PDB file of C-alpha atoms in Angstrom:
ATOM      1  CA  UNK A   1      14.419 -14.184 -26.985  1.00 56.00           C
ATOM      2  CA  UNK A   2      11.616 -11.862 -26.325  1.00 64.00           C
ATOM      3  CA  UNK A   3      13.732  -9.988 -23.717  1.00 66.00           C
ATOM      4  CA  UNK A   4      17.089  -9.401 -25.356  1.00 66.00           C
ATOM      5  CA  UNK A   5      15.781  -9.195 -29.123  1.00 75.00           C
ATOM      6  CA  UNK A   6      18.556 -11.631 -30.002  1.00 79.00           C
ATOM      7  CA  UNK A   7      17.974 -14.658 -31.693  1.00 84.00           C
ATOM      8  CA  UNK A   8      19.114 -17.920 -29.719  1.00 89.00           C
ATOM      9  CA  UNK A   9      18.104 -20.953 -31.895  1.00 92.00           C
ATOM     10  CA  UNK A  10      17.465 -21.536 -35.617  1.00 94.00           C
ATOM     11  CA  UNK A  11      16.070 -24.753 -36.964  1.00 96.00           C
ATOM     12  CA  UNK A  12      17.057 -25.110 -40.716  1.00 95.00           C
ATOM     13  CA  UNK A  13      14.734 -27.342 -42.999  1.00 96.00           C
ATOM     14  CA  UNK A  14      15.589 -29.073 -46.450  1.00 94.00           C
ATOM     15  CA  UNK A  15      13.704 -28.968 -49.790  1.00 93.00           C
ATOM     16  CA  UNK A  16      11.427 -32.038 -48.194  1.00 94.00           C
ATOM     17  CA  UNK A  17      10.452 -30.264 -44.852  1.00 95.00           C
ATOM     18  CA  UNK A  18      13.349 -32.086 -42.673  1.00 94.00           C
ATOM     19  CA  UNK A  19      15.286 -30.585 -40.170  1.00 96.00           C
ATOM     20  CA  UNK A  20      18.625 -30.275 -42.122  1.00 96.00           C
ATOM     21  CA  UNK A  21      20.643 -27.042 -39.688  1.00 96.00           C
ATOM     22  CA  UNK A  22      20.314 -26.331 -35.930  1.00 96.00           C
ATOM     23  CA  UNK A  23      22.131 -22.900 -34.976  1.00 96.00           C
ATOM     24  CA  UNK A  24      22.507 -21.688 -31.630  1.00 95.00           C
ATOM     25  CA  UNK A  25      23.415 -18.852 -29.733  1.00 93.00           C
ATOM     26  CA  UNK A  26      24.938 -19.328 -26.391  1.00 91.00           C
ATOM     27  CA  UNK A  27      24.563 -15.033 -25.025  1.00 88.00           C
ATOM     28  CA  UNK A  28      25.546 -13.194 -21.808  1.00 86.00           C
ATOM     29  CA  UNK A  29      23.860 -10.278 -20.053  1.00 85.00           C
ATOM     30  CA  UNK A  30      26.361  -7.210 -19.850  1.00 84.00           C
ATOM     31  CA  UNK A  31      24.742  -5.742 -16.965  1.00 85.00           C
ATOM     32  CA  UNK A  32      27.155  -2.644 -16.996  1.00 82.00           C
ATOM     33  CA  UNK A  33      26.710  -1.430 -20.557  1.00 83.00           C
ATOM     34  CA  UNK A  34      23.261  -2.975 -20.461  1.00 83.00           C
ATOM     35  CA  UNK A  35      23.508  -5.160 -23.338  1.00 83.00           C
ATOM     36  CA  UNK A  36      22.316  -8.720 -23.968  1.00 85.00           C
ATOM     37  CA  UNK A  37      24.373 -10.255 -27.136  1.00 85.00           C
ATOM     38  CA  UNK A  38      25.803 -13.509 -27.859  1.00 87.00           C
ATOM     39  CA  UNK A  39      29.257 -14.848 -26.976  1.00 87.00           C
ATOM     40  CA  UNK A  40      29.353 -17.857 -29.947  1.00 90.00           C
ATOM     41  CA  UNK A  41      27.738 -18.722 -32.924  1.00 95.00           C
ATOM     42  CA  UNK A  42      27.694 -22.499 -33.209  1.00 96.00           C
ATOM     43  CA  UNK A  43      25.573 -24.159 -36.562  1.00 97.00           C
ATOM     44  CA  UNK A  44      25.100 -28.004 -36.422  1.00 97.00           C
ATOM     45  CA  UNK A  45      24.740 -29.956 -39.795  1.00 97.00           C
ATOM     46  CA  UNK A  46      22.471 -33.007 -38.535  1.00 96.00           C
ATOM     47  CA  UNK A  47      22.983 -34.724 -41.377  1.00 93.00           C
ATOM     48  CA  UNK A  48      26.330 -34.518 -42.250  1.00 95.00           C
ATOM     49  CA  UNK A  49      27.884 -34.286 -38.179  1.00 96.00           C
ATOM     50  CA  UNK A  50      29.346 -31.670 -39.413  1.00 97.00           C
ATOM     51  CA  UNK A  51      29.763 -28.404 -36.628  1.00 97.00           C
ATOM     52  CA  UNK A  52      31.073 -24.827 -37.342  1.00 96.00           C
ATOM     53  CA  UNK A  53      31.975 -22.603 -34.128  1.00 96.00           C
ATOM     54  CA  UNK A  54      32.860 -19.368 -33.998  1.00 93.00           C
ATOM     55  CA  UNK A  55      33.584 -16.517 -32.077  1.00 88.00           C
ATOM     56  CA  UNK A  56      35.539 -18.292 -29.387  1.00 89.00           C
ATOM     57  CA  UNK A  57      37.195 -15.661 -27.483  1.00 85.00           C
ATOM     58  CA  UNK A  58      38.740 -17.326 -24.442  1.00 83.00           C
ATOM     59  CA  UNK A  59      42.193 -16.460 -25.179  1.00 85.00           C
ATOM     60  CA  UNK A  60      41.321 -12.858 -25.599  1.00 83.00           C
ATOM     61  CA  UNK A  61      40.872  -9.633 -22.926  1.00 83.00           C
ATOM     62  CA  UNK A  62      37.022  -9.355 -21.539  1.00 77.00           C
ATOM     63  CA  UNK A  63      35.173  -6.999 -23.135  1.00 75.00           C
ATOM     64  CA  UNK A  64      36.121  -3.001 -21.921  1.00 76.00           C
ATOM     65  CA  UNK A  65      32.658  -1.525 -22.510  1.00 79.00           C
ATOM     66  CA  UNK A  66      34.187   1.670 -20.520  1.00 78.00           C
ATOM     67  CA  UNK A  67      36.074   3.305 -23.676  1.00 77.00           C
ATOM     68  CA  UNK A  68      34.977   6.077 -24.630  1.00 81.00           C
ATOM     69  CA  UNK A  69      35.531   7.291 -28.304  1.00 81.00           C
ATOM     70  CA  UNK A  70      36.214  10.835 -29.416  1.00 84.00           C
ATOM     71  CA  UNK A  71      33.508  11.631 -32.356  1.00 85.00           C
ATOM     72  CA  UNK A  72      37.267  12.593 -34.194  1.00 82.00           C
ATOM     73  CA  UNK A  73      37.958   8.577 -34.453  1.00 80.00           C
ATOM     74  CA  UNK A  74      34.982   8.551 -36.845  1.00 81.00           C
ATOM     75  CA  UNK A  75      36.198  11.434 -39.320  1.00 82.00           C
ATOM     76  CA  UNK A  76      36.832  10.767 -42.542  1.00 81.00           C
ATOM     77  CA  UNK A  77      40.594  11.991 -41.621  1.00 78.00           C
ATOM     78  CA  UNK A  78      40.487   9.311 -39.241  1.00 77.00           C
ATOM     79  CA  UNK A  79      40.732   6.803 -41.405  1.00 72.00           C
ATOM     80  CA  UNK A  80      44.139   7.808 -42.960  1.00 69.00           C
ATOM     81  CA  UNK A  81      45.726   7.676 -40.001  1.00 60.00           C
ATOM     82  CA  UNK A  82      48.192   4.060 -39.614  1.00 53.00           C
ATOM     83  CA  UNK A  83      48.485   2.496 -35.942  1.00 53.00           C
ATOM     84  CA  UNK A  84      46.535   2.441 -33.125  1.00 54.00           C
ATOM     85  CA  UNK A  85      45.782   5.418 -30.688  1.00 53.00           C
TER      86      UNK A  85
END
């Protein structure tokens, strides 16, 4: 997409110049952040049927682009620390 930078579709080829892999990128504008990225991944093998899908999120909390991190989270000390703050 020449807007977002993302890539949205990917056509795979064989060894013989035949269209083998079709990836796709279903993406959302986050307007508040502002942010254009993909919500799934899906790759299609046309010549086996096989499909691979992932990052589906549904079952998880929306996005909170409103954190905002202390520069301490990303100390070397940081990382020692066990749980979550």
């Amino acid at each position: 997409d020449e807007d977002g930078w993302q890539i949205m579709v990917i056509d795979h080829y064989d060894g013989q110049g035949r269209l083998w892999r079709l990836s796709e990128a279903p993406s959302i504008n986050y307007y508040e952040v502002p942010t254009f990225w993909s919500t799934l991944e899906i790759h299609n093998d046309l010549q086996s049927g096989r499909y691979l899908v992932s990052g589906i999120d549904n079952q998880e909390t929306v996005n909170d682009f409103g954190y905002d991190a202390d520069p301490a989270n990303f100390s070397p000390q940081s990382l020692r620390v066990t749980g979550v703050r």
